[in-house]
CSV table of C-alpha atoms in Angstrom, one decimal:
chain,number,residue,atom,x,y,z
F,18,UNK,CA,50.3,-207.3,-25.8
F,19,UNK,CA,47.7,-208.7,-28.4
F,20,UNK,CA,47.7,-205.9,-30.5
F,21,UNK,CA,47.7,-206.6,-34.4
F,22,UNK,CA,51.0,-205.8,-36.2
F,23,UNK,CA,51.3,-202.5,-37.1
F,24,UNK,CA,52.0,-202.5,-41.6
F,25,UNK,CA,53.9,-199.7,-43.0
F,26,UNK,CA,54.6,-199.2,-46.9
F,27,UNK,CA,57.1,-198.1,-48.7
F,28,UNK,CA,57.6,-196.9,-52.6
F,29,UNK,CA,61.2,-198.4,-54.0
F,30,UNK,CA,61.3,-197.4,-58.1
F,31,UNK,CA,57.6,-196.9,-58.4
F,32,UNK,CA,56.5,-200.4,-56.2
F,33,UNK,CA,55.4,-200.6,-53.4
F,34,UNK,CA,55.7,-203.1,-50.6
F,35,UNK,CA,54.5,-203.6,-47.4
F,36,UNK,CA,56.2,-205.1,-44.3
F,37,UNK,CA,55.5,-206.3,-40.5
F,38,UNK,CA,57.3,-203.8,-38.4
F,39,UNK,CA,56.8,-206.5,-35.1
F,40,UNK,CA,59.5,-208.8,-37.3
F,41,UNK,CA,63.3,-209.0,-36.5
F,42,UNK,CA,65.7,-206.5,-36.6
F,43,UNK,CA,67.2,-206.5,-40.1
F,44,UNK,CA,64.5,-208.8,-41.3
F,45,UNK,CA,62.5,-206.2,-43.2
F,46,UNK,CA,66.1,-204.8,-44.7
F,47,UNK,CA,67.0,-208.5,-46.4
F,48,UNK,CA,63.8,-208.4,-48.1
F,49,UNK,CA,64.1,-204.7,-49.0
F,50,UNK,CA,67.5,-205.5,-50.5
F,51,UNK,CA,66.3,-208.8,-52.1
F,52,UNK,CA,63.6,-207.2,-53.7
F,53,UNK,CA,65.8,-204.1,-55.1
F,54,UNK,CA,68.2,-206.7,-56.2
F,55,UNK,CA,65.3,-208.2,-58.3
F,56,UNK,CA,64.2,-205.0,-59.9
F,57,UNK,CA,67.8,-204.4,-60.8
F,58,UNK,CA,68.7,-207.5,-62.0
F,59,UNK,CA,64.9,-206.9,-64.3
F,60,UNK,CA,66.3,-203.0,-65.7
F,61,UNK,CA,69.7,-204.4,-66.1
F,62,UNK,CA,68.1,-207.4,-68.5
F,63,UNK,CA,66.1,-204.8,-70.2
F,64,UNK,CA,68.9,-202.5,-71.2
F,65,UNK,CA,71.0,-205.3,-72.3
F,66,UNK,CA,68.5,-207.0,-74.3
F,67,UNK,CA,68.0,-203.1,-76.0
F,68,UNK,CA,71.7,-202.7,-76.7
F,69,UNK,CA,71.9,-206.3,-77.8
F,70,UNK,CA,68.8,-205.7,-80.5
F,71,UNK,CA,70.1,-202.2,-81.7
F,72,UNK,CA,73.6,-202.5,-82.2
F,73,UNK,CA,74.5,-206.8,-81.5
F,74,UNK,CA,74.8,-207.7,-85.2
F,75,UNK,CA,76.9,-206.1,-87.2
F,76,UNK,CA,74.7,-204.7,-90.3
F,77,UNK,CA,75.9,-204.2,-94.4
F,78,UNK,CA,77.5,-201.0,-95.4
F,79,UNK,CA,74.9,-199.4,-97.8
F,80,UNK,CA,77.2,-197.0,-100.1
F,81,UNK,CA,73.7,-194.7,-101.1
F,82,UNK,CA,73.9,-193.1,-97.8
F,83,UNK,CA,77.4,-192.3,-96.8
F,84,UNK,CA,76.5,-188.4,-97.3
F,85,UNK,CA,74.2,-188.5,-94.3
F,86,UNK,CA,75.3,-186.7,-91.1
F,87,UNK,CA,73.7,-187.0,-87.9
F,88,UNK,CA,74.2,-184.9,-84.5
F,89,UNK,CA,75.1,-187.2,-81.8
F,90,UNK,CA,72.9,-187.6,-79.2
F,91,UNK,CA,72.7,-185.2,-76.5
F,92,UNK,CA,75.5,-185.4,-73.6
F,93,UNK,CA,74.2,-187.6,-70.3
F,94,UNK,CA,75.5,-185.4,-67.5
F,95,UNK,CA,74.2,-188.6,-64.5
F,96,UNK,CA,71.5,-186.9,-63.8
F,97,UNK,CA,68.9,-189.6,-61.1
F,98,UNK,CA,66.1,-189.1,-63.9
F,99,UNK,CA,65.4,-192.5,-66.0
F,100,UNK,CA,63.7,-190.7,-68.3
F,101,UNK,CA,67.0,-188.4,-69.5
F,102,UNK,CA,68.8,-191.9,-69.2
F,103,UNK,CA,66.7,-193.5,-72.0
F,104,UNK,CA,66.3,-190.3,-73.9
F,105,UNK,CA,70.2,-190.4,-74.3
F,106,UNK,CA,70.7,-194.2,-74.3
F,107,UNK,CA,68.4,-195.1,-77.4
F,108,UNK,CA,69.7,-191.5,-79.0
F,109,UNK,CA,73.8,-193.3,-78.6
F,110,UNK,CA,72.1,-196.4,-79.9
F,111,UNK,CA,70.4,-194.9,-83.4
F,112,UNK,CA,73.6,-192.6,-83.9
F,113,UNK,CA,75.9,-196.0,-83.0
F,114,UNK,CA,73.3,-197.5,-85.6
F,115,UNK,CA,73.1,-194.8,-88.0
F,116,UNK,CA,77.2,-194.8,-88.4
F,117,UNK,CA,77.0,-198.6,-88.6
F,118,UNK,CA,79.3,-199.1,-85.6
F,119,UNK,CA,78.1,-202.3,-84.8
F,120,UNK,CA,78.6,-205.7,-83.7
F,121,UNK,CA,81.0,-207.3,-81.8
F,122,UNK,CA,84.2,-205.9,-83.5
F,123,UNK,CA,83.1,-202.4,-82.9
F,124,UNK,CA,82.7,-202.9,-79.1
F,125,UNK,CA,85.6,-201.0,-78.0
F,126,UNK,CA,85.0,-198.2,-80.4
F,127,UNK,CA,81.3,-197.9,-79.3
F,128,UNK,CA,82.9,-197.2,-75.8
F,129,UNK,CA,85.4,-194.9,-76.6
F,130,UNK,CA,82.4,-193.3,-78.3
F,131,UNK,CA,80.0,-193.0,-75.5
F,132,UNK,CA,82.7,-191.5,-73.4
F,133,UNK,CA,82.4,-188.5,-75.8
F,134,UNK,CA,78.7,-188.3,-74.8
F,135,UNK,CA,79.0,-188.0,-71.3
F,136,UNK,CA,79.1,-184.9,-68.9
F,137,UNK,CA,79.3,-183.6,-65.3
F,138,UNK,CA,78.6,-187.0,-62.8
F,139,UNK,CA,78.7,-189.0,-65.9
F,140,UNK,CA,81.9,-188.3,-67.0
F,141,UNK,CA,83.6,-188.7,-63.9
F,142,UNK,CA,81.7,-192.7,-63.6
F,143,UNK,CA,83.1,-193.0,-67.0
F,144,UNK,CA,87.0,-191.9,-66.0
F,145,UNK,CA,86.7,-193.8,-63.1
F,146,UNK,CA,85.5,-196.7,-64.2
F,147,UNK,CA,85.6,-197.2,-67.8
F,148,UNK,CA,89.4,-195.7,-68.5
F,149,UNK,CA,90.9,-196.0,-65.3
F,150,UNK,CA,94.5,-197.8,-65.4
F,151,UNK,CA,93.5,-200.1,-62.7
């Protein structure tokens, strides 16, 4: 009828993007999901270049400290709240560090680990997916 396109916005992990709500159905949801994809695909490259520079390498043993004791880090229970994520992410990383269980040798021990820092929703991820048979 002539009118302009109506534009709508939405806020998807702190962006926002705007869309044409004359285009095709399921249009707007491919570029949603591309877009999501991309941001993903962007955190999941920042966590692993994190872990990689933390714990990657596996560092000397220095005997003059063997008498230090650190608390683990706090327990993740999955809460939906990035902030509590990375709180408990670089804590498992200094105490991994701390404890010298690095590098690639250590890998399964680190996991075996990090399932004793996990609660609640977390915990259940980990069973399921992490020590599951299958």
């Amino acid at each position: 009828m002539g009118r302009a396109p109506l534009e709508r916005a939405t806020v998807t992990r702190e962006r926002t993007y705007s869309w044409n709500t004359e285009k095709a159905n399921g249009e707007e949801d491919d570029e949603d999901d591309t877009r999501e994809d991309g941001y993903e695909a962007e955190i999941m490259r920042h966590y692993h270049t994190l872990i990689r520079d933390r714990i990657g390498r596996t560092r000397e043993q220095l005997s003059d400290i063997k008498n230090i004791r650190v608390s683990p880090p706090e327990k993740y229970s999955g809460e939906d709240d990035i902030e509590k994520f990375d709180t408990w992410l670089t804590g498992l990383l200094r105490w991994y560090r701390v404890y010298n269980v690095t590098g690639n040798k250590k890998d399964s021990m680190r996991v075996d680990l990090c399932g004793t820092t996990v609660t609640g929703l977390a915990a259940t991820w980990y069973a399921d997916e992490v020590e599951a048979w299958n």
